Coordinates of C-alpha atoms in Angstrom, one line a residue:
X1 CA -107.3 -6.9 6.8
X2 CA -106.0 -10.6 6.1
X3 CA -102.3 -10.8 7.0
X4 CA -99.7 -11.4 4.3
X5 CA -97.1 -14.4 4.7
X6 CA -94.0 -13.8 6.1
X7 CA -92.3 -15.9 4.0
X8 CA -92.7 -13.8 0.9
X9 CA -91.1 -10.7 3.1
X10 CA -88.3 -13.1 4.6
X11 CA -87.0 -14.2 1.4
X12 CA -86.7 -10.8 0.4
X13 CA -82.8 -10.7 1.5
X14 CA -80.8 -8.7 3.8
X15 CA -79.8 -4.8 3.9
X16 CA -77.0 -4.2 6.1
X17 CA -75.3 -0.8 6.0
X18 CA -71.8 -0.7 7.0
X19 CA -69.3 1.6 7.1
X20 CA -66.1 -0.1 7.5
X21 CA -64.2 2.3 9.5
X22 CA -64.8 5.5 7.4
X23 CA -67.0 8.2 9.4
X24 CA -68.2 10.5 7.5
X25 CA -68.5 13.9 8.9
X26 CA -72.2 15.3 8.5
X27 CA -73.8 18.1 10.5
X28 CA -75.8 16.4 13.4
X29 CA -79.9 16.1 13.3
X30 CA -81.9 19.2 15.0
X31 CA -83.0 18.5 18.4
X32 CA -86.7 18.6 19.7
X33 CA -88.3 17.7 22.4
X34 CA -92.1 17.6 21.8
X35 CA -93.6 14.2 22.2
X36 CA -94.0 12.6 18.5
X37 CA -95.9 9.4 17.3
X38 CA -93.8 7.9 14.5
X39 CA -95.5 4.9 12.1
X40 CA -93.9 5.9 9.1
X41 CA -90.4 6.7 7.1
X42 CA -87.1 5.8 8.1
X43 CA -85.7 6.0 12.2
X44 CA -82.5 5.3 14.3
X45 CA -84.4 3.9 17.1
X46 CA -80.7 3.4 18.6
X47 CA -78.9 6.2 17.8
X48 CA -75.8 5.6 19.6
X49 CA -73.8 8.9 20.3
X50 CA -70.9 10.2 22.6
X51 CA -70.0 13.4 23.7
X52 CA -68.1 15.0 26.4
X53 CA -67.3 11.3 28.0
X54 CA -70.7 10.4 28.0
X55 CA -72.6 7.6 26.1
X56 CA -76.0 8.1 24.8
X57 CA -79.2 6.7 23.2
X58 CA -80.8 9.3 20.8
X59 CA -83.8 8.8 18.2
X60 CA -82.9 9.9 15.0
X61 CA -86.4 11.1 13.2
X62 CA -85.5 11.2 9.8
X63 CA -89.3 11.3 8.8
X64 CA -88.4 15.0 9.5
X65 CA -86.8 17.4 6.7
X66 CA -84.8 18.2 8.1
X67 CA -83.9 14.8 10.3
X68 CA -84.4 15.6 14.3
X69 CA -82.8 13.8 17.0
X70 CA -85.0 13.1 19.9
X71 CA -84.9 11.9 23.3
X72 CA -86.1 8.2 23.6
X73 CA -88.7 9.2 26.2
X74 CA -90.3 11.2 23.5
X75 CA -91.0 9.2 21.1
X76 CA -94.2 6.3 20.6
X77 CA -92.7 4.0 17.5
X78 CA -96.2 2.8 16.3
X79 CA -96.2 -0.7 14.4
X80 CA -99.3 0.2 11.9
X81 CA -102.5 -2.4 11.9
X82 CA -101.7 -3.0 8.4
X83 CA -97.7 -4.6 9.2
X84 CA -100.2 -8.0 10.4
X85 CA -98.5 -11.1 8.5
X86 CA -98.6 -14.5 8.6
X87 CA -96.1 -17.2 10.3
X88 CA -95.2 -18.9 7.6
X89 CA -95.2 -22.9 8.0
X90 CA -91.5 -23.3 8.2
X91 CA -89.5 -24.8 11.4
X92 CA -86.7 -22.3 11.5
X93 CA -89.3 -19.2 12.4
X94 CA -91.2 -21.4 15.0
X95 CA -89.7 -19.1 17.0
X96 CA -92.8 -16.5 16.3
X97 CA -95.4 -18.8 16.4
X98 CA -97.9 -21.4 14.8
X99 CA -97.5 -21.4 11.3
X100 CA -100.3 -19.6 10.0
X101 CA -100.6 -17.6 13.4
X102 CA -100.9 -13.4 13.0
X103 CA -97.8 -11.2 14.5
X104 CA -97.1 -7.7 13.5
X105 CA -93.3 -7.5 11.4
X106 CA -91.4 -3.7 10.4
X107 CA -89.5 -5.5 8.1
X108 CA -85.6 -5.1 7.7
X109 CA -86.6 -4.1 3.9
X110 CA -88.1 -1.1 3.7
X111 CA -92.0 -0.8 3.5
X112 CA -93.0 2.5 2.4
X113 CA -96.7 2.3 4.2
X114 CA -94.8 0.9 7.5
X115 CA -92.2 2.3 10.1
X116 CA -88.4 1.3 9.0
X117 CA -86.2 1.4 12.4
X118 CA -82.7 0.5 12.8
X119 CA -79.5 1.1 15.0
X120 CA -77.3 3.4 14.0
X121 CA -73.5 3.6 15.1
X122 CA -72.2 6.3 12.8
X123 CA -72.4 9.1 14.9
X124 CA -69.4 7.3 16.6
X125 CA -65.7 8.6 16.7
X126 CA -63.3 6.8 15.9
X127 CA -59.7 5.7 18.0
X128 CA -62.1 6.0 21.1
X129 CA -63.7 2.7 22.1
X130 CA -61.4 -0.5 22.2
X131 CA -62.3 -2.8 19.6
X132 CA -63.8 -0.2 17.5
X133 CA -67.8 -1.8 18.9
X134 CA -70.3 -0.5 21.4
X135 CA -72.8 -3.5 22.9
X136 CA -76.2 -2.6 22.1
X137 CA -78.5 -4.9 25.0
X138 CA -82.0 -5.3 25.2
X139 CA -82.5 -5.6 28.7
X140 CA -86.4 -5.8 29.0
X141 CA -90.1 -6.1 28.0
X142 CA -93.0 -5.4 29.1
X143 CA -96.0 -5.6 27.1
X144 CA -99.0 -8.0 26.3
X145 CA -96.9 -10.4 23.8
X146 CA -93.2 -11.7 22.5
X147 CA -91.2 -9.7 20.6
X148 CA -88.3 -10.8 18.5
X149 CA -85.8 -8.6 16.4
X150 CA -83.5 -10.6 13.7
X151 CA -82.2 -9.9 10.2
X152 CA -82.4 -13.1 7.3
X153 CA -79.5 -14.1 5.5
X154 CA -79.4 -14.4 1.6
X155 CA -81.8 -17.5 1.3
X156 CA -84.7 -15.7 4.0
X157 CA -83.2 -17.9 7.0
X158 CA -83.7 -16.1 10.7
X159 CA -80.4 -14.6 11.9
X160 CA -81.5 -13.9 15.9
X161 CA -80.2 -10.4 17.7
X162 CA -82.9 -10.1 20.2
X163 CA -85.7 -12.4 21.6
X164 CA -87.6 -11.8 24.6
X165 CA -89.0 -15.4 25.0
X166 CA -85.8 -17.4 26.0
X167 CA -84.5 -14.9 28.3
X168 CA -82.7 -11.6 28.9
X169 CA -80.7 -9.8 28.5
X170 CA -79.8 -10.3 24.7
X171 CA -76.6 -8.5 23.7
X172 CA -74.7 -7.7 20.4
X173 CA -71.4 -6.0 19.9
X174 CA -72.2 -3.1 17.3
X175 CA -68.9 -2.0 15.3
X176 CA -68.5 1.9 15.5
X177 CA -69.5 3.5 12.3
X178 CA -72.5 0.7 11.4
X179 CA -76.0 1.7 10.6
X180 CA -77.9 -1.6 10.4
X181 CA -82.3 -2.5 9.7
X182 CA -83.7 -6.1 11.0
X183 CA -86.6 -7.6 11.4
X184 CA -89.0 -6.3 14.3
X185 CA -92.0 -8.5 15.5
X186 CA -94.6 -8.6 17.8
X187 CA -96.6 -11.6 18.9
X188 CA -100.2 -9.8 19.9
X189 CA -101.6 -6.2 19.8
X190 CA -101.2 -3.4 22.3
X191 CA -98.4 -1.2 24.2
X192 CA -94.7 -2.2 24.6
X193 CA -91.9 -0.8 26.9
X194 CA -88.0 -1.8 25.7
X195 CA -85.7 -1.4 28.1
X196 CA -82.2 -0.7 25.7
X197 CA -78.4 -0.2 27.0
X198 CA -75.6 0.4 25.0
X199 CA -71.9 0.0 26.8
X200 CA -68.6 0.3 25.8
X201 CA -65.3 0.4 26.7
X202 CA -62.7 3.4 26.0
X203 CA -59.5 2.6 24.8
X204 CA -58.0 3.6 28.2
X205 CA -59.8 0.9 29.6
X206 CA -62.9 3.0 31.4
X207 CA -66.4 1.5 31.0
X208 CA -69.0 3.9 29.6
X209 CA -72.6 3.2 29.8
X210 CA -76.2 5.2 28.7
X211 CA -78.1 2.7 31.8
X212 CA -81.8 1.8 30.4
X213 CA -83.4 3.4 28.2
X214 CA -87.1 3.1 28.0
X215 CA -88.1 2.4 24.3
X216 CA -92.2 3.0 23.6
X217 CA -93.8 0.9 20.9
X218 CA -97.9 0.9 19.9
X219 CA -99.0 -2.2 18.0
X220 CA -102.2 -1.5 16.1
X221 CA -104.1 1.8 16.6
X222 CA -103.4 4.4 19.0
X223 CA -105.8 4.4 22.1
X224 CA -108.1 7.1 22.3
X225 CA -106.2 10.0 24.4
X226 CA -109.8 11.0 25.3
X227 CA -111.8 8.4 25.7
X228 CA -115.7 8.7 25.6
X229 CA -116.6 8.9 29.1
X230 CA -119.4 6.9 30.5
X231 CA -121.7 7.5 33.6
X232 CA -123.6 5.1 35.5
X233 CA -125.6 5.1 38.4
X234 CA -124.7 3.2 41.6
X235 CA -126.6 3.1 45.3
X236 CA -130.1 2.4 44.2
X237 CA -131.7 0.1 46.4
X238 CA -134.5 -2.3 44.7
X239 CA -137.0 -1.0 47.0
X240 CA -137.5 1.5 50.0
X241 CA -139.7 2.1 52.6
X242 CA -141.0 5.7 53.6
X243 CA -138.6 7.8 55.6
X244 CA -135.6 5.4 54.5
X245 CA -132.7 7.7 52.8
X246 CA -131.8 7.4 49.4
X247 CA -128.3 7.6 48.4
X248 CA -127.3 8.1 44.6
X249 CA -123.7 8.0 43.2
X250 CA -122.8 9.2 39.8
X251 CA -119.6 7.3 38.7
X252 CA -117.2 7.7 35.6
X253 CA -115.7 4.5 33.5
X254 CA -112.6 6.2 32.9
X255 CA -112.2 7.7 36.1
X256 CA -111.3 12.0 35.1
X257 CA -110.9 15.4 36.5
X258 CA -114.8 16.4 35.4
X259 CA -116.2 17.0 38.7
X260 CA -119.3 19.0 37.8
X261 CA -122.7 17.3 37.9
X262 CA -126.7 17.6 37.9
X263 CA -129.3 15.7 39.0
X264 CA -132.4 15.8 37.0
X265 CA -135.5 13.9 38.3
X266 CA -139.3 13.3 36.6
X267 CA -142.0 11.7 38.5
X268 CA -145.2 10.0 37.1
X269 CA -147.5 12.9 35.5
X270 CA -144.8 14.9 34.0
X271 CA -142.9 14.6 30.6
X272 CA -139.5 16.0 31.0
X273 CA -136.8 15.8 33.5
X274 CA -136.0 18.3 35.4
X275 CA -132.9 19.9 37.5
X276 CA -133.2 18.8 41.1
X277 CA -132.0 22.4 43.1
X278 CA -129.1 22.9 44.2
X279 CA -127.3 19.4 43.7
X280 CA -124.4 19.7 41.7
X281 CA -121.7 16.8 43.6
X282 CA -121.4 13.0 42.6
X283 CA -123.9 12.3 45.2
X284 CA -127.3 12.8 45.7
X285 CA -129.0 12.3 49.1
X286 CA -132.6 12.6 50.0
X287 CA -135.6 10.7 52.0
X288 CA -137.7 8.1 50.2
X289 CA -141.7 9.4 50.6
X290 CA -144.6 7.3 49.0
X291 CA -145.6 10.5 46.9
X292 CA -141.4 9.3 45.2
X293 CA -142.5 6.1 44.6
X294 CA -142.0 5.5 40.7
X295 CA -140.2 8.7 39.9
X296 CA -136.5 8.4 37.9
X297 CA -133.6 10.3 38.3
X298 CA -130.1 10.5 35.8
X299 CA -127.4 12.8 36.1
X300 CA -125.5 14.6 34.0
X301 CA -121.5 15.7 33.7
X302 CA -120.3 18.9 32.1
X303 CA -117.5 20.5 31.1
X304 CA -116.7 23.9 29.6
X305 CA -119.8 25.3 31.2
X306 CA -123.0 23.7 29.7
X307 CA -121.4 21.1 27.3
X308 CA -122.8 18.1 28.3
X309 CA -120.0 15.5 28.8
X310 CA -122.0 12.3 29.7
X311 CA -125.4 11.4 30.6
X312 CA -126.3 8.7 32.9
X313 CA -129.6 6.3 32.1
X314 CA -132.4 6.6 33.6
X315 CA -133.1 4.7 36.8
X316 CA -136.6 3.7 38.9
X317 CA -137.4 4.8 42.6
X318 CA -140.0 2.2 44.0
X319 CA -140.9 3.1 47.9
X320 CA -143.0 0.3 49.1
X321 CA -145.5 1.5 52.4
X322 CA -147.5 -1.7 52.1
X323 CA -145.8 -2.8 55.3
X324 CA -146.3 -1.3 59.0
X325 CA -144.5 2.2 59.6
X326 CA -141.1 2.0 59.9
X327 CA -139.8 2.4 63.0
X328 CA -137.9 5.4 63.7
X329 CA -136.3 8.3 65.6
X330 CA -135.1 12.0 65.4
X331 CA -132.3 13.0 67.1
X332 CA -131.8 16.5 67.9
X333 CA -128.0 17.9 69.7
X334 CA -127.2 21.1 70.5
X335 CA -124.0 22.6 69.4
X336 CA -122.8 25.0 72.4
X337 CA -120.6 27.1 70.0
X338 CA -118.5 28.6 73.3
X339 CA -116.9 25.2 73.5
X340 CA -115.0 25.5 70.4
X341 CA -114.3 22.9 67.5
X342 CA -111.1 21.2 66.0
X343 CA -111.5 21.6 62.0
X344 CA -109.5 20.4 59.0
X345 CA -110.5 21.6 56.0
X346 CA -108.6 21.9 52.3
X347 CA -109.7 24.9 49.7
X348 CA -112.2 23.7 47.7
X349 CA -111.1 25.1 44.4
X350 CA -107.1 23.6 45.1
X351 CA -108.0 20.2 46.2
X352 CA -106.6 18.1 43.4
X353 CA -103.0 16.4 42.9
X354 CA -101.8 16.9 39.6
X355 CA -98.3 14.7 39.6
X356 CA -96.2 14.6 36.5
X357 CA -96.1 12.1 34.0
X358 CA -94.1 9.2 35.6
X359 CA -90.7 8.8 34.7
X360 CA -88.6 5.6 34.8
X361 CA -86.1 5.5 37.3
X362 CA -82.3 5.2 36.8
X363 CA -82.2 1.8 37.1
X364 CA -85.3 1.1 35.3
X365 CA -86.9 -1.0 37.8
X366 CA -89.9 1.5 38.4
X367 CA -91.9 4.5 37.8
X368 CA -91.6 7.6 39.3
X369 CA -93.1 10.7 40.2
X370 CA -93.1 13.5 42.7
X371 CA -95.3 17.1 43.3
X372 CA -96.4 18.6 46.8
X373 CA -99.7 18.0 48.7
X374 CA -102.4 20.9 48.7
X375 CA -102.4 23.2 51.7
X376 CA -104.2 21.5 54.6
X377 CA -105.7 24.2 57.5
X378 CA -105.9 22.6 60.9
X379 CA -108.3 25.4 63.1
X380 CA -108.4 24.3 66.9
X381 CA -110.7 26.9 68.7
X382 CA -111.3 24.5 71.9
X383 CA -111.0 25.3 75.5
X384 CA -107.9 23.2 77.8
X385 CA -105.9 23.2 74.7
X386 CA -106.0 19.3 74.6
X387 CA -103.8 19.0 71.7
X388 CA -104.5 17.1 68.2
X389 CA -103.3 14.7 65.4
X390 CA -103.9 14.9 62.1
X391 CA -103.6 12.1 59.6
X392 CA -104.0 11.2 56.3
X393 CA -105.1 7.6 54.3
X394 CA -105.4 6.9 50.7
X395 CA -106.8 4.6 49.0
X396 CA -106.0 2.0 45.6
X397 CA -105.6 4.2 42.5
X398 CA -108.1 3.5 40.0
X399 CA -108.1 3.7 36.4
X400 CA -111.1 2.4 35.1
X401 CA -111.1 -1.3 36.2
X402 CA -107.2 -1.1 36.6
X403 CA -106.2 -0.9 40.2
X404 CA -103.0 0.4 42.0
X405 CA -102.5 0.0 45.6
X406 CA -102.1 3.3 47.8
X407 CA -98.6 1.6 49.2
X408 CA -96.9 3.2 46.4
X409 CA -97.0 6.8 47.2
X410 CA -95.1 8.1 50.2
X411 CA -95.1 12.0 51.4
X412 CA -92.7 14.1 53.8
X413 CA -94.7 16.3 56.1
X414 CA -93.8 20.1 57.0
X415 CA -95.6 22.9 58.8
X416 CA -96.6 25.8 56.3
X417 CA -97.5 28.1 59.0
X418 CA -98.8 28.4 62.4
X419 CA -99.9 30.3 64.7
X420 CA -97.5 31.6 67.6
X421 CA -96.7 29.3 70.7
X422 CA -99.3 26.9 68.7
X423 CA -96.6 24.5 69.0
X424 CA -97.6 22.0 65.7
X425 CA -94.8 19.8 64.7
X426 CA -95.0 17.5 61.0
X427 CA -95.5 13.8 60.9
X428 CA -92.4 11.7 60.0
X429 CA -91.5 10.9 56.6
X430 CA -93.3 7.8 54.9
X431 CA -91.6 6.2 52.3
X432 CA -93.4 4.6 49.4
X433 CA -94.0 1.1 50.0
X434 CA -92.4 -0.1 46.6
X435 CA -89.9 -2.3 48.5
X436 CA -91.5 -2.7 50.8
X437 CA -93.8 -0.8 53.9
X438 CA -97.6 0.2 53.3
X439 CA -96.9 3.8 52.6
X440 CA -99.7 6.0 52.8
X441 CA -102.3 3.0 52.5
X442 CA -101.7 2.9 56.4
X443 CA -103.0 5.6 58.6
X444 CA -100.3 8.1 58.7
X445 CA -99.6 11.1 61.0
X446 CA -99.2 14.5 59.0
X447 CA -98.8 17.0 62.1
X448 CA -99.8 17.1 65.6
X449 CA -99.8 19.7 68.3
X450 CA -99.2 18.4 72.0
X451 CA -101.5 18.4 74.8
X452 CA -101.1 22.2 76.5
X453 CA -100.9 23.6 72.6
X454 CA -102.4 23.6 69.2
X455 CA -104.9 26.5 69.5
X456 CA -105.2 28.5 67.0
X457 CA -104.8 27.9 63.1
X458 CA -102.1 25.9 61.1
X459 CA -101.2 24.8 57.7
X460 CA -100.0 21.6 56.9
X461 CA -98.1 20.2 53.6
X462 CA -96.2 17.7 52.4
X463 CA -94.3 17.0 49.9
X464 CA -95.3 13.9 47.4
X465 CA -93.0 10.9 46.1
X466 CA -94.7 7.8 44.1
X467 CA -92.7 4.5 42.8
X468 CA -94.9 2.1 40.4
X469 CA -94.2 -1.1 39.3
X470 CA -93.0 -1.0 35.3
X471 CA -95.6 -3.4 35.1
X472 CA -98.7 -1.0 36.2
X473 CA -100.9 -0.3 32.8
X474 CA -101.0 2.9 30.7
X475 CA -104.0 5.4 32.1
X476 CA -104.7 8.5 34.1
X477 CA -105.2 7.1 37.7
X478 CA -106.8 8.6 40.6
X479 CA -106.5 7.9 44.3
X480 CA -108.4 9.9 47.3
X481 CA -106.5 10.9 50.5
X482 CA -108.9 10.8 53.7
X483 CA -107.9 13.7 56.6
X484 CA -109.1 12.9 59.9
X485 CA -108.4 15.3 62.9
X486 CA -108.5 14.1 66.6

């Protein structure tokens, strides 16, 4: 779609609703909490309300018949593909660009096929703040281009409120009982996070404040909240000799919570691939023989029982035993099973972290998120009672090719159970390593048992705490935490 010109829509004049010092009194908008996508119809993205001595940031959905006020955190306020225009070649908007350029514009005008948002102080009563105005600040943005919010005067001429490009925080002074549309526009496709404030002052002299709210804006389509997933196959060597082991790794791009596979293998002489027995993991292991050499494997993901998910491509096993035998070994050990064994294990049906949708935190410098580790049994059935440690490491969070490092999740350790006299004691608290420390990306100690203790069985827990950097991208991520017992 070619983008209009600007200029056509700047011209258009301003609409500025104000209420000069009448409130009138209307029955407030319904409240809901689902999570809604708006890209169309009229919105108070700043809905600026006080009640019981407390200032607040609502959405007002009037899309909805009747309107709904939501919670900011709610809400995505998608800027449709079809708002694209064009800079127009004029020096007082240089500020958005080269003249010519594409940005995306919800224009203070309203556009019947676009989203019309605005600010909206008439919710406001009146005698309480001192100067009859709130201050409406945008405090941040995050996001993959500028964005700039100003109204036009008479003659189409930029009148700036916010701009993210020359520093922030931009503020305004909002006069109670105003309900006001600009000019919204964004330099480049993609997702945004706003940071918004609103503050006042009462008229006994008390500062009131909402603190950050996080605004969500989508320019363009929506992504995919299920993405096709892919599968690949990673490990294969270009060639092998006889007796060499062959490892196989199915991987995801995105990274998800499917976990159940097959292997399927054909070999030269047969037509169709079929189910290798018995291997159902992300990992295939088996020993490279001449009679392999040739054959091709792919794996396959399911969900829902036999709906296929993804299927990997094919790939080639050549075992070369042109060469002289390869040297090797078997090693055989006997395990005495009188002398005991220290084992941690996890359930293998509750293995998996589910943590919340992050949060922002109250002072909207990061993301946050909590939830409790699954069970971890500790069994020690070894002579001498020689006492153990058990610790746990994790590793980057992937999502896709997006990386997070493991610093940022910290845990606090407790004992779940034990056995009598067993003596097990939980690791100290690690903090997430979002100021700083290496939080669980370090080694960390989850519970011990001293030396003269620790036989018998115990269950360890923690519970969970992650901080992200506002900056981390949208996605599911996915981390693995490696026990080890000694």
């Amino acid at each position: 779609m070619r983008a209009r010109r600007l200029n056509r829509l700047a011209a258009a004049g301003t609409l500025l609703a104000l209420v000069g010092g009448l409130v009138v009194a209307v029955p407030g908008p319904a409240s809901a909490q689902q999570s809604v996508v708006l890209s169309v119809g009229h919105v108070d993205a700043a809905d600026v309300q006080y009640a019981d001595g407390q200032l607040a940031l609502k959405v007002n959905d009037d899309t909805a018949k009747p309107a709904v006020s939501r919670n900011p955190r709610d809400v995505v306020f998608q800027v449709l593909p079809q708002a694209a225009v064009e800079v127009p070649d004029m020096p007082e908007y240089a500020f958005l660009g080269p003249a010519g350029s594409t940005v995306w514009l919800l224009p203070m005008t309203q556009d019947p096929n676009l989203l019309w948002p605005g600010w909206n102080t008439t919710r406001l009563p009146s005698g309480v703040f001192r100067g009859e105005k709130v201050s409406l600040s945008l405090v941040d943005v995050s996001g993959p281009g500028r964005v700039s919010v100003f109204m036009t005067d008479p003659i189409g001429l930029p009148l700036m409120k916010f701009r993210s490009d020359d520093g922030l925080p931009d503020t305004i002074d909002v006069p109670v009982g105003t309900h006001a549309h600009a000019n919204w526009v964004f330099s480049a496709l993609g997702s945004y996070t706003l940071t918004v404030r609103a503050d006042a002052t009462l008229t006994d002299g008390r500062q009131v404040s909402t603190g950050p709210v996080a605004y969500r804006f989508v320019v363009g389509d929506l992504p995919d909240p299920n993405p096709p997933v892919q599968l690949s196959i990673q490990g294969l060597q270009p060639t092998y000799a006889p007796a060499a082991t062959v490892t196989l790794t199915a991987v995801q791009t995105p990274a998800g919570d499917l976990s159940r596979y097959r292997w399927f293998s054909k070999c030269p002489g047969t037509a169709e691939f079929t189910a290798v027995p018995g291997e159902a993991s992300a990992t295939y292991s088996f020993t490279a023989t001449s009679g392999l050499n040739d054959c091709q494997y792919l794996v396959r993901l399911y969900r829902d029982g036999e709906v296929v998910a993804a299927e990997s491509g094919p790939v080639t096993l050549t075992v070369d035993d042109a060469g002289a035998p390869v040297p090797s070994q078997t090693i055989t050990v006997t395990i005495d099973g009188t002398q005991g064994a220290l084992v941690v294990s996890v359930d293998p049906d509750d293995r998996t972290v589910r943590l919340p949708v992050v949060v922002l935190s109250s002072a909207g410098d990061r993301w946050q998120s909590s939830g409790d580790l699954r069970p971890v049994t500790v069994t020690d059935t070894r002579p001498g009672a020689p006492g153990w440690n058990v610790a746990g490491q994790l590793s980057d969070f992937a999502s896709g090719a997006a990386r997070v490092g493991g610093k940022y999740l910290g845990w606090a350790p407790i004992v779940l159970a034990q056995a009598n006299g067993q003596g097990v004691v939980a690791g100290p608290v690690v903090a997430p390593g979002f100021a700083s420390g290496n939080g669980l990306a370090a080694s960390s100690l989850l519970g011990s048992a001293p030396v003269g203790a620790g036989r018998g069985t115990a269950r360890l827990g923690a519970g969970l705490s992650l901080e992200l950097p506002t900056e981390t991208g949208a996605g599911q991520y996915t981390a693995t935490l490696t026990l080890t017992a000694i």
